[in-house]
PDB file of C-alpha atoms and ligand atoms in Angstrom:
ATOM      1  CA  UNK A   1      -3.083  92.062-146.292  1.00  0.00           C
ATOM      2  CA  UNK A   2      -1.712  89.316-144.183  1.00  0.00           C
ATOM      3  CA  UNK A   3      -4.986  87.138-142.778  1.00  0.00           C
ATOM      4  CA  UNK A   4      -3.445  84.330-144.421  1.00  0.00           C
ATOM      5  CA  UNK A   5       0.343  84.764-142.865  1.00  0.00           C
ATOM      6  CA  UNK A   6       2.137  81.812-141.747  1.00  0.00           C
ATOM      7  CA  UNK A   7      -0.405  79.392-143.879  1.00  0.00           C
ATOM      8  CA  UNK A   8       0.660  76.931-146.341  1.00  0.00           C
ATOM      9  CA  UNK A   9      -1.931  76.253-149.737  1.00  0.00           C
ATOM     10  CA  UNK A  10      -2.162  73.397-152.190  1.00  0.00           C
ATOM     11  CA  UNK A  11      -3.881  74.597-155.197  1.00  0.00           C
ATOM     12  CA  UNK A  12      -4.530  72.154-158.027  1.00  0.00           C
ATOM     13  CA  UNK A  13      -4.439  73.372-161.706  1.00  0.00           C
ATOM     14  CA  UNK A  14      -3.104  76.537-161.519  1.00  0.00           C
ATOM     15  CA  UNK A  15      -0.163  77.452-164.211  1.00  0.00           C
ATOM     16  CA  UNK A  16      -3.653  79.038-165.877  1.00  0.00           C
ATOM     17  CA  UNK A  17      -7.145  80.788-165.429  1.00  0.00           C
ATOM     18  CA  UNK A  18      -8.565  80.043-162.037  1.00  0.00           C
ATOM     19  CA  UNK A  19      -5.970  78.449-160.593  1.00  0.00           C
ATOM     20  CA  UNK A  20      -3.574  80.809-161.249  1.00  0.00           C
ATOM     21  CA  UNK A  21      -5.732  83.519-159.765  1.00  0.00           C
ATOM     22  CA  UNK A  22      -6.329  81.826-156.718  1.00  0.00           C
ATOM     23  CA  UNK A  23      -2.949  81.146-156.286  1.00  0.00           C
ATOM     24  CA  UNK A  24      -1.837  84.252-156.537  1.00  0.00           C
ATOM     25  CA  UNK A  25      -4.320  86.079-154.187  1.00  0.00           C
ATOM     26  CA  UNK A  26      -3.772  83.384-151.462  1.00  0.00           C
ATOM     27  CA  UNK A  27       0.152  84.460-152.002  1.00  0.00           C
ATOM     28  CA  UNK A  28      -1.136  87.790-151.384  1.00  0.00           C
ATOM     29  CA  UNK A  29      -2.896  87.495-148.565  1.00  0.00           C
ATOM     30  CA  UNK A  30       0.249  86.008-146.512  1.00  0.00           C
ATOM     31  CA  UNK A  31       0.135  81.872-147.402  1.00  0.00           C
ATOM     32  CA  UNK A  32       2.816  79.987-148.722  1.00  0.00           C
ATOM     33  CA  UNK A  33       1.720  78.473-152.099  1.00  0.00           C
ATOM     34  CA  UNK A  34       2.448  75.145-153.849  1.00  0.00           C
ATOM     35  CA  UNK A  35       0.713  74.922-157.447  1.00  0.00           C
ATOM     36  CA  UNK A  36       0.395  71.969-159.334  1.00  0.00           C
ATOM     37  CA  UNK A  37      -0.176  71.771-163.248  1.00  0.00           C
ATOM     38  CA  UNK A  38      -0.694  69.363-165.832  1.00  0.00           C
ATOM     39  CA  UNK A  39       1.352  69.988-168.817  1.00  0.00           C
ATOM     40  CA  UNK A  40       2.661  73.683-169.010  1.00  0.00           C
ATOM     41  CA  UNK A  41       5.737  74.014-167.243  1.00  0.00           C
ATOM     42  CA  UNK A  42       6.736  77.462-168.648  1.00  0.00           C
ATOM     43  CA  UNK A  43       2.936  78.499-167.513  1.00  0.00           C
ATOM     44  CA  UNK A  44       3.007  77.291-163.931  1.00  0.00           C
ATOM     45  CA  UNK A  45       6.895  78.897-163.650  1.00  0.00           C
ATOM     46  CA  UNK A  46       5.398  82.252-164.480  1.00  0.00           C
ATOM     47  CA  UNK A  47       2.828  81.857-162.059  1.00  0.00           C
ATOM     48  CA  UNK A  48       5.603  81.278-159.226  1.00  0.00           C
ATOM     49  CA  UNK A  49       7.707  84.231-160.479  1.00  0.00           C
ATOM     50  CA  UNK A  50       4.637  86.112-160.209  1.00  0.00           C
ATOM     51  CA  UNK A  51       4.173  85.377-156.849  1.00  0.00           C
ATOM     52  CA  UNK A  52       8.199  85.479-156.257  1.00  0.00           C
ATOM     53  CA  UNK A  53       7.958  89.228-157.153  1.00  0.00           C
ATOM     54  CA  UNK A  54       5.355  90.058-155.433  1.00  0.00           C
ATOM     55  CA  UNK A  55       7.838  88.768-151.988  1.00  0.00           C
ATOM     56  CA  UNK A  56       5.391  85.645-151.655  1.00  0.00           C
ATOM     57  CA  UNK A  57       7.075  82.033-151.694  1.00  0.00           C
ATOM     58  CA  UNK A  58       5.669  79.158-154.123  1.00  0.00           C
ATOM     59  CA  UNK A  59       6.105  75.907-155.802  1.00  0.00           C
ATOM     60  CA  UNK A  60       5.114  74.231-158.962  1.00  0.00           C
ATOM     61  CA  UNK A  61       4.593  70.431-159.572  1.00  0.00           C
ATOM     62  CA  UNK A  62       3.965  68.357-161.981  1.00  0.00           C
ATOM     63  CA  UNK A  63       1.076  66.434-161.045  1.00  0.00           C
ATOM     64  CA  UNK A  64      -2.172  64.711-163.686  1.00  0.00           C
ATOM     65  CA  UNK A  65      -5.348  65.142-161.282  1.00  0.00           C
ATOM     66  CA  UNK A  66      -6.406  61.555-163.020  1.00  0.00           C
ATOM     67  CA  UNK A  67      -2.764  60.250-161.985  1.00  0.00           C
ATOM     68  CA  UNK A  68      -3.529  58.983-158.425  1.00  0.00           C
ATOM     69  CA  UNK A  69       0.372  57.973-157.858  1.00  0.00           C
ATOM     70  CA  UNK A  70       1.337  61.260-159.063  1.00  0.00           C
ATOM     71  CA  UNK A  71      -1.111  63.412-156.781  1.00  0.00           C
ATOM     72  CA  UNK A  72      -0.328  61.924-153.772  1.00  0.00           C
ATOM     73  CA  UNK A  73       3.600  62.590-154.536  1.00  0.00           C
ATOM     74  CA  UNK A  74       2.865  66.658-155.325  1.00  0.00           C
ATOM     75  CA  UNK A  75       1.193  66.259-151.822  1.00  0.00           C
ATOM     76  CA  UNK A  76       4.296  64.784-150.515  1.00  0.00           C
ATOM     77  CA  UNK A  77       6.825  67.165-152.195  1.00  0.00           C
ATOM     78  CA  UNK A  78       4.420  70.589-151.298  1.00  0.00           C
ATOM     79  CA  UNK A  79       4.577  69.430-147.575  1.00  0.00           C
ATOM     80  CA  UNK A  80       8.750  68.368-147.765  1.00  0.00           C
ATOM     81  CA  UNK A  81       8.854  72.193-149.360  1.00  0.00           C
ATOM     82  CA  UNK A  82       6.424  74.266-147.384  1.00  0.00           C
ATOM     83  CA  UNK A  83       5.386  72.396-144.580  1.00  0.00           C
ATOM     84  CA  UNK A  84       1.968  70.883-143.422  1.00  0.00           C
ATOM     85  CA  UNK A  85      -1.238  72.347-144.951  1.00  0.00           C
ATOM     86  CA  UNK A  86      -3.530  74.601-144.335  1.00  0.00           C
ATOM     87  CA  UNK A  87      -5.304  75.220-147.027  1.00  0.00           C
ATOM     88  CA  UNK A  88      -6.193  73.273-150.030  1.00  0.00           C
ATOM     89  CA  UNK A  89      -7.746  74.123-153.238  1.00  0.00           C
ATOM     90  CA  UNK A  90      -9.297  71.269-155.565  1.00  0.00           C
ATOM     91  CA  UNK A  91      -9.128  73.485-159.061  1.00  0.00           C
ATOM     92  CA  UNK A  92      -8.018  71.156-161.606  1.00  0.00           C
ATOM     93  CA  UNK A  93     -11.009  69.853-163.418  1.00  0.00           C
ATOM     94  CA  UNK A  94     -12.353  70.460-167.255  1.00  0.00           C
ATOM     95  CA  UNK A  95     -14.969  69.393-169.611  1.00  0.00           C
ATOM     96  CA  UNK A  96     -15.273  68.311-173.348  1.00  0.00           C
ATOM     97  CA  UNK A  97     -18.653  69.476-174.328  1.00  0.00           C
ATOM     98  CA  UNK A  98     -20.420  67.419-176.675  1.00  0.00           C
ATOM     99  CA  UNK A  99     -23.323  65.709-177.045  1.00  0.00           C
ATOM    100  CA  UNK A 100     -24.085  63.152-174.735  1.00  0.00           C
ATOM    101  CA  UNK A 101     -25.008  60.221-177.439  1.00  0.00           C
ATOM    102  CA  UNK A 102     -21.498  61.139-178.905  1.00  0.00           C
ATOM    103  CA  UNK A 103     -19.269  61.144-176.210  1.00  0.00           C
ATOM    104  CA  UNK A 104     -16.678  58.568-176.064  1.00  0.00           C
ATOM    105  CA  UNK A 105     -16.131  56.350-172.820  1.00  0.00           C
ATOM    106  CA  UNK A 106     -12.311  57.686-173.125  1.00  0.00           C
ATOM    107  CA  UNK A 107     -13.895  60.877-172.854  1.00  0.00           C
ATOM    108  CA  UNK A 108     -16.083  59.846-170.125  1.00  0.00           C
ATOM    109  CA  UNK A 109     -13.411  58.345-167.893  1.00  0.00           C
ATOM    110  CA  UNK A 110     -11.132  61.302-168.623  1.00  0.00           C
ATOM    111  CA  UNK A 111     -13.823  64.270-166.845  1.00  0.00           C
ATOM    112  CA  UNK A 112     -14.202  61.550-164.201  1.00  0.00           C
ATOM    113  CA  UNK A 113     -11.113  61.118-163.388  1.00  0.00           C
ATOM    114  CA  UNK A 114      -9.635  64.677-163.113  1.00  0.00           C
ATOM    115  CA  UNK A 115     -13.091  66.234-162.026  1.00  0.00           C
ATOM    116  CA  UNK A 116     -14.276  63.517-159.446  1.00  0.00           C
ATOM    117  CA  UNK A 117     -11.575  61.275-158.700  1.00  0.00           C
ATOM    118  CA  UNK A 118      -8.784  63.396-158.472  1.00  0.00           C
ATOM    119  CA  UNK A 119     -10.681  65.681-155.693  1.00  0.00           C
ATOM    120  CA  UNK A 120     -11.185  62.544-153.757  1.00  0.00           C
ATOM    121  CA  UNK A 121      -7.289  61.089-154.518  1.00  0.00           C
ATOM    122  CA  UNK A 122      -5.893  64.695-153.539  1.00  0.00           C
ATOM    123  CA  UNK A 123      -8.408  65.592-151.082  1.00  0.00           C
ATOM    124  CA  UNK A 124      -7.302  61.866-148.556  1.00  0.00           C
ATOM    125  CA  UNK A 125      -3.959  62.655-149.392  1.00  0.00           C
ATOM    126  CA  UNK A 126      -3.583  66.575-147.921  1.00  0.00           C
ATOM    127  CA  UNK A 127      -6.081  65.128-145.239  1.00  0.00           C
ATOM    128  CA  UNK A 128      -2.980  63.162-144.005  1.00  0.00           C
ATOM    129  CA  UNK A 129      -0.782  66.514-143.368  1.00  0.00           C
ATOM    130  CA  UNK A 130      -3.522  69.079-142.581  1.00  0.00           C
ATOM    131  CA  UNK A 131      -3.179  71.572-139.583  1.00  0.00           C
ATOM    132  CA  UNK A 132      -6.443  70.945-137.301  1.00  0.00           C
ATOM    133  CA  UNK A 133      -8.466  74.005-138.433  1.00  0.00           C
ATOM    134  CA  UNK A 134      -7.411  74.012-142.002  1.00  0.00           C
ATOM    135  CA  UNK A 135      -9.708  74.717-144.781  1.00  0.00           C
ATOM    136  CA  UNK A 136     -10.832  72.434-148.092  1.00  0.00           C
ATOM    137  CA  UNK A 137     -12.337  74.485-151.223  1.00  0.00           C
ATOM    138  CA  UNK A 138     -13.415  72.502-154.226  1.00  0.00           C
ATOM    139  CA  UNK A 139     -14.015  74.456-157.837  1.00  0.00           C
ATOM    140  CA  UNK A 140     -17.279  72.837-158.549  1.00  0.00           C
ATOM    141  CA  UNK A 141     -19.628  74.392-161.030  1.00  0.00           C
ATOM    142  CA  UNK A 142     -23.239  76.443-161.399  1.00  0.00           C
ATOM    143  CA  UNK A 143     -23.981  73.643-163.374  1.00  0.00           C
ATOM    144  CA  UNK A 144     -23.788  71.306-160.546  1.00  0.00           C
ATOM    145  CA  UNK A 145     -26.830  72.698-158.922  1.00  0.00           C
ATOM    146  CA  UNK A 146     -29.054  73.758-162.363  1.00  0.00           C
ATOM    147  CA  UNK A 147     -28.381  73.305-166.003  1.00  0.00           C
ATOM    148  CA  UNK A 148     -29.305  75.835-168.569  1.00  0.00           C
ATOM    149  CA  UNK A 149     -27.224  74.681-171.839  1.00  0.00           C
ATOM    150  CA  UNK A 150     -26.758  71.104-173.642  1.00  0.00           C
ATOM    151  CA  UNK A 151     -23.549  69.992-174.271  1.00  0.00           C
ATOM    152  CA  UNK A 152     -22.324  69.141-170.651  1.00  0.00           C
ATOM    153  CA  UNK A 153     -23.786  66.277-169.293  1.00  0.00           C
ATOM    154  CA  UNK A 154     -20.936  64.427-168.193  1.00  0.00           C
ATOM    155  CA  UNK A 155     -19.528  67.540-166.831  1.00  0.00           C
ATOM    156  CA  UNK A 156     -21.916  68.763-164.881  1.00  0.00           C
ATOM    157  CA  UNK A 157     -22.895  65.152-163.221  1.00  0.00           C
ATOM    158  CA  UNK A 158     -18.997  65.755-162.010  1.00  0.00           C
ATOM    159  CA  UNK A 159     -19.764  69.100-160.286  1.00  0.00           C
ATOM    160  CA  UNK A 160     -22.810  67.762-159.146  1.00  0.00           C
ATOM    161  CA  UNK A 161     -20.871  64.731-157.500  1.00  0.00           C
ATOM    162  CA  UNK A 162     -18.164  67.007-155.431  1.00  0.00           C
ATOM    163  CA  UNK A 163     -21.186  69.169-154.130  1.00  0.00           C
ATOM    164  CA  UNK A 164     -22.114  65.916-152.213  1.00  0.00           C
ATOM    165  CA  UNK A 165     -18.490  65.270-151.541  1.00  0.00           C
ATOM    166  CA  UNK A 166     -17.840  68.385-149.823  1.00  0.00           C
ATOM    167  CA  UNK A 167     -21.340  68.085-147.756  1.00  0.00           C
ATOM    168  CA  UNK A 168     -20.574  64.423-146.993  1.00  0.00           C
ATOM    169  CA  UNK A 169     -17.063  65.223-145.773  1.00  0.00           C
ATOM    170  CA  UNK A 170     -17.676  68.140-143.715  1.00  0.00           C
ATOM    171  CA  UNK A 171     -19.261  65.885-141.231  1.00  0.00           C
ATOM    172  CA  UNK A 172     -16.297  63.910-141.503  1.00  0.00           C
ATOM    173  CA  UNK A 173     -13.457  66.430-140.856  1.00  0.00           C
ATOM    174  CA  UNK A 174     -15.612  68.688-138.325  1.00  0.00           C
ATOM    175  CA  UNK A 175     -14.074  67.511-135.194  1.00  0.00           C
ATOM    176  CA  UNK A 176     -11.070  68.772-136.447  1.00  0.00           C
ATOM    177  CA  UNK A 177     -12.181  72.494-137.270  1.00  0.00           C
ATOM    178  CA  UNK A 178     -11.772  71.730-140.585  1.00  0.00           C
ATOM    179  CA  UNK A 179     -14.072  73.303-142.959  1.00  0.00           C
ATOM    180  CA  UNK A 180     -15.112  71.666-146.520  1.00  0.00           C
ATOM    181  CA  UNK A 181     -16.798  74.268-148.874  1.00  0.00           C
ATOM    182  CA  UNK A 182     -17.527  73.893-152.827  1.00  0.00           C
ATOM    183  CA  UNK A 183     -17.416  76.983-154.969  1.00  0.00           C
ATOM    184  CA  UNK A 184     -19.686  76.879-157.712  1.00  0.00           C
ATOM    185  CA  UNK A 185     -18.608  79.425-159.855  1.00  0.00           C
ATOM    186  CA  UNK A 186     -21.008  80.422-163.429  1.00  0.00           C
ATOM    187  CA  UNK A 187     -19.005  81.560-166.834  1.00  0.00           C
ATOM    188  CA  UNK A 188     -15.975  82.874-165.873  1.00  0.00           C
ATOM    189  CA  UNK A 189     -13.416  83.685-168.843  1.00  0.00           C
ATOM    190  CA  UNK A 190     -10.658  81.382-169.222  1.00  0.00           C
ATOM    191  CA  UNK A 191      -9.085  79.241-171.574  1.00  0.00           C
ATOM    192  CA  UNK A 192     -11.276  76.378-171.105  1.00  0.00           C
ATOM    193  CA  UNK A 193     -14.202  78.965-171.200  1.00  0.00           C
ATOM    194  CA  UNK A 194     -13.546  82.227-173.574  1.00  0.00           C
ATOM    195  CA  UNK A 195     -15.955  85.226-173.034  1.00  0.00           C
ATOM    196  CA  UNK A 196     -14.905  85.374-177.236  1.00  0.00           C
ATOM    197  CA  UNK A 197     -16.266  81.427-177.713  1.00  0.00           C
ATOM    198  CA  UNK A 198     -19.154  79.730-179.658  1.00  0.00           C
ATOM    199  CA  UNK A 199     -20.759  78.799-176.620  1.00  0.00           C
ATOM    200  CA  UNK A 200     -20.435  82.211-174.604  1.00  0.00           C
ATOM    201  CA  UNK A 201     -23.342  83.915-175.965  1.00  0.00           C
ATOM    202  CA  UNK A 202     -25.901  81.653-173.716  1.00  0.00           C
ATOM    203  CA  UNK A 203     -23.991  81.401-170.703  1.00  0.00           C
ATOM    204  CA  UNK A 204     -23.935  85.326-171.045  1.00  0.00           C
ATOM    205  CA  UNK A 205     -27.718  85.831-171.424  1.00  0.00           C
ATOM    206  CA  UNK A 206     -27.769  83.240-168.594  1.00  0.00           C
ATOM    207  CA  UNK A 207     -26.185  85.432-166.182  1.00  0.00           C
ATOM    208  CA  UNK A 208     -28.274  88.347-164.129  1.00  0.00           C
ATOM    209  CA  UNK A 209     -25.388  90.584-164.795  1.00  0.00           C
ATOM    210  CA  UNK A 210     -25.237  90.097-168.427  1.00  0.00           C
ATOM    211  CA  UNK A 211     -21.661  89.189-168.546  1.00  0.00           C
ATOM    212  CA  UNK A 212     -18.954  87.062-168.166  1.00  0.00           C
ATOM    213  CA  UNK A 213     -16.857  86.769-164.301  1.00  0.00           C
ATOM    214  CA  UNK A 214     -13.206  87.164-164.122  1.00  0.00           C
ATOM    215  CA  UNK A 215     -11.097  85.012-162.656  1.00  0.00           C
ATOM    216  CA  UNK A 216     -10.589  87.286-159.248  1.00  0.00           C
ATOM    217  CA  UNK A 217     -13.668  87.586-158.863  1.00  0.00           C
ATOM    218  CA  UNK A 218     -13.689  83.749-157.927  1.00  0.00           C
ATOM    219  CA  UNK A 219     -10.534  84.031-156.208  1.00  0.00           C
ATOM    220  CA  UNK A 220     -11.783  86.418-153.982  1.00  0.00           C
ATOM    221  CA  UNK A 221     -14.693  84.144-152.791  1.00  0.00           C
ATOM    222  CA  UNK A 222     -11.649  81.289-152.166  1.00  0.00           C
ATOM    223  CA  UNK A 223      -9.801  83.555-149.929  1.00  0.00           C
ATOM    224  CA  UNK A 224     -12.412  84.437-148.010  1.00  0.00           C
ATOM    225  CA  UNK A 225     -13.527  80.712-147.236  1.00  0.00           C
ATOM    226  CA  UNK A 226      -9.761  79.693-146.925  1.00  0.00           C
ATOM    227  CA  UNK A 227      -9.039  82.782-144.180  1.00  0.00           C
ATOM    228  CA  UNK A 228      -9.984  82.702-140.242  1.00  0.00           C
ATOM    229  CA  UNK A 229     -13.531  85.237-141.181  1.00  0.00           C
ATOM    230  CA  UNK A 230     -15.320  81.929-142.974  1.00  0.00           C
ATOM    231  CA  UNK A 231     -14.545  79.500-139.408  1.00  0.00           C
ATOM    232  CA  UNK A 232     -18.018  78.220-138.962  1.00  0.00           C
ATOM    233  CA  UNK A 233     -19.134  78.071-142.809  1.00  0.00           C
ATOM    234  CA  UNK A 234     -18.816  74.586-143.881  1.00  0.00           C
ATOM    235  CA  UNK A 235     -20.354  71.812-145.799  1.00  0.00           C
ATOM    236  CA  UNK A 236     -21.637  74.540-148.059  1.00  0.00           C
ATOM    237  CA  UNK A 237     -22.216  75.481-151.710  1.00  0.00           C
ATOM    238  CA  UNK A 238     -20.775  79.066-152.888  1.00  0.00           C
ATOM    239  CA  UNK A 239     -21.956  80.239-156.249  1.00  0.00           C
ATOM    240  CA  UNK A 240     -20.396  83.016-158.042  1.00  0.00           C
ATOM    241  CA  UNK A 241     -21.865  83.048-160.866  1.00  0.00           C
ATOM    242  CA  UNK A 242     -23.475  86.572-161.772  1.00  0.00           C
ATOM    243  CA  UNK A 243     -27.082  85.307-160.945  1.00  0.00           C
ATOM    244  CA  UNK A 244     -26.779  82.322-163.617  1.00  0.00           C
ATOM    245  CA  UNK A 245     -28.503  79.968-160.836  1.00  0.00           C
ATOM    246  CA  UNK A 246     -30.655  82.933-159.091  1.00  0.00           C
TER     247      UNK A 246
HETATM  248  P1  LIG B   1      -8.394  76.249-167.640  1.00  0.00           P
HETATM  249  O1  LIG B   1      -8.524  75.159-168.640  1.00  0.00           O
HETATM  250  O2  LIG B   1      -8.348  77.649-168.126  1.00  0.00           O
HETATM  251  O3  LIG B   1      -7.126  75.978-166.715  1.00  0.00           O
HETATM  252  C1  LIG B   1      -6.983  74.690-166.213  1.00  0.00           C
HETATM  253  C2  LIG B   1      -5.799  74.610-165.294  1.00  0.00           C
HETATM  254  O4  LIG B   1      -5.819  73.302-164.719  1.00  0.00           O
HETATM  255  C3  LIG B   1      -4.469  74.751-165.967  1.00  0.00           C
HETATM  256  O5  LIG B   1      -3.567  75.292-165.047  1.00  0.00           O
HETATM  257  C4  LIG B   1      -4.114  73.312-166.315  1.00  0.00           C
HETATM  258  O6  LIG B   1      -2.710  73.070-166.358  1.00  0.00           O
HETATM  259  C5  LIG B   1      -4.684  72.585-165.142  1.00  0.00           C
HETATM  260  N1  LIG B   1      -5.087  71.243-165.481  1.00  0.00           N
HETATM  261  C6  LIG B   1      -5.866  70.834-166.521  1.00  0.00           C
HETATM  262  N2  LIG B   1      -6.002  69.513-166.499  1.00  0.00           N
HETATM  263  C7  LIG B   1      -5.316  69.081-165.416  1.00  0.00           C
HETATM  264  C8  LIG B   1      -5.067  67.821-164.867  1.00  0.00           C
HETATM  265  N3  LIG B   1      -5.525  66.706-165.433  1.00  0.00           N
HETATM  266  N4  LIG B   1      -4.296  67.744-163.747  1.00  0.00           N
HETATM  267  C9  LIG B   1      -3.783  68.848-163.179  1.00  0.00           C
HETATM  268  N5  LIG B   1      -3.977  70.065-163.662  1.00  0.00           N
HETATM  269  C10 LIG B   1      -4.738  70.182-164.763  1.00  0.00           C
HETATM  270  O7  LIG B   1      -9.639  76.036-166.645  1.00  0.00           O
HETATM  271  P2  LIG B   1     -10.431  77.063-165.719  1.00  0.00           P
HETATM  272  O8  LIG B   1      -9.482  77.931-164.999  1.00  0.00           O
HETATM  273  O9  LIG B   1     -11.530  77.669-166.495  1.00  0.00           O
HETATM  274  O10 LIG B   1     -11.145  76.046-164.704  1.00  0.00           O
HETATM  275  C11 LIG B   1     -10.627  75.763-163.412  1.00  0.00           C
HETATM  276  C12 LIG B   1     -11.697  75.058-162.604  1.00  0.00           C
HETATM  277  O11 LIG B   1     -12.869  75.887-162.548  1.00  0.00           O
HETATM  278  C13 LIG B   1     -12.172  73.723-163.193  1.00  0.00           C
HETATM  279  O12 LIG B   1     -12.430  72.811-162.151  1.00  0.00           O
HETATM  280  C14 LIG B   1     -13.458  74.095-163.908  1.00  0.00           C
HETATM  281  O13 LIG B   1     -14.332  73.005-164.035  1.00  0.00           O
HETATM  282  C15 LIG B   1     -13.998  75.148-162.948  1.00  0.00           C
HETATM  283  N6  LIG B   1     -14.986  76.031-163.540  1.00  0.00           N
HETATM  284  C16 LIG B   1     -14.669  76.870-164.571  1.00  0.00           C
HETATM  285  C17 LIG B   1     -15.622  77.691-165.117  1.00  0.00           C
HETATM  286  C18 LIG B   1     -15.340  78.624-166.249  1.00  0.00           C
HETATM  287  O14 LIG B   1     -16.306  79.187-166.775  1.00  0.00           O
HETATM  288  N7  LIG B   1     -14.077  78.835-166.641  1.00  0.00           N
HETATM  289  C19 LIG B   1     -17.000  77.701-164.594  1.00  0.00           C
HETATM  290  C20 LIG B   1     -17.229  76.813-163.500  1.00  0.00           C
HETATM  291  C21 LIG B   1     -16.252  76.008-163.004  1.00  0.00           C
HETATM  292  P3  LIG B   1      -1.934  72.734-167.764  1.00  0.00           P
HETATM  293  O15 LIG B   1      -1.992  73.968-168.577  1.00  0.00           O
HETATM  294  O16 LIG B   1      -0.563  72.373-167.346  1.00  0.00           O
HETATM  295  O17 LIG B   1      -2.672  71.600-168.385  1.00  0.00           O
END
């Protein structure tokens, strides 16, 4: 597959889980890839020499999604390496579930930062060196749209927040041809979300298909809105989810 040859991707958060995935299937399907990642070095260097093997040509960086200063240098350094973007990917985010009462305002400023304000920090800096027609794709949430579980308050106020991002800025970006589309994916198993984990057992029963999503399975949704098939789908909310929201 080639749809996305010649194409250069930004994908945030992806030495692991859904990141990685999307990385690597945008590799597949023709783009050049830059990946950034938080802490995991030796993680993020497998995921290039993943994609290096497979013939496809990426980059790593170091870059905190709550580290504005940082963000906008990975954006710099992607676009000195691969040239100007395409395609970016807003993946980095997490969540500490706890009780609401009990969460700390460390804890609060920490989902806010990487979930809400590093999409925004990221999202003006790519703006800067995006190809007229390019594509934006957030990693929002299920949880953005409905709520079926305690525990994630803050969280999913953050995926609620980029829904309204993405719609807002679509009208923004339009007269460019670019497209701004958040994918709301439901329990997909990851690190930060084990099929195995305490809290899988709901999010399972919450699902139509009775089980957990794998990470291509989201990854094939991205590189279908990042390729030239998805042009006049924008400003729109994805879910793949297994029927959690239906
Ligand atoms: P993982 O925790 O498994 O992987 C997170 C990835 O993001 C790692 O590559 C990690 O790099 C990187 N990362 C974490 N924090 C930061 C940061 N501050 N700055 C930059 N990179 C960071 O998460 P998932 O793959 O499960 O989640 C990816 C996205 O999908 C998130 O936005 C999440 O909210 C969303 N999502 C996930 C669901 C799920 O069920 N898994 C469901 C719905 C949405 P490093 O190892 O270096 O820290």
């Amino acid at each position: 597959m080639s749809k996305l040859k010649g194409k250069v991707a930004l994908v945030t958060g992806a030495s692991r889980g859904i990141g990685a995935a999307i990385a690597k299937r945008l590799s597949a399907d023709g783009a050049n890839v830059a990946i950034t990642y938080a802490k995991d070095a030796t993680a993020a260097s497998a995921v290039v020499k993943a994609i290096e093997a497979n013939g496809g040509k990426a980059v790593a960086i170091q870059a905190d999604a709550a580290d504005a200063a940082a963000v906008k240098n990975a954006v710099e350094k992607a676009v000195a390496t691969l040239g100007p973007l395409d395609i970016l990917v807003n993946n980095a985010g997490t969540a500490i579930p706890k009780k609401f009462e009990d969460t700390t305002l460390e804890e609060l400023d920490r989902v806010i930062d990487i979930n809400i304000r590093g999409v925004f920090v990221t999202t003006q800096a790519a703006l800067k060196h995006m190809n007229d027609g390019g594509r934006i794709i957030i990693i929002g949430s299920c949880v953005g749209e409905r709520m079926m579980t305690p525990g994630l308050v803050p969280y999913s106020a953050t995926k609620g927040a980029v829904k309204m991002f993405a719609q807002g800025l679509s009208r923004e970006v339009g007269s460019r041809g670019i497209t701004v589309n958040n994918i709301q994916p439901g329990p997909i198993d990851t690190d930060l979300n084990p099929a195995a984990g305490d809290w899988a057992s709901p999010q399972k029963a919450a699902t139509a298909l009775n089980r957990y999503g794998h990470v291509d399975e989201v990854a094939a949704l991205v590189a279908f809105v990042a390729g030239p098939e998805s042009s006049y789908i924008t400003g729109a909310n994805l879910t793949v989810d297994g029927g959690t929201n239906a």
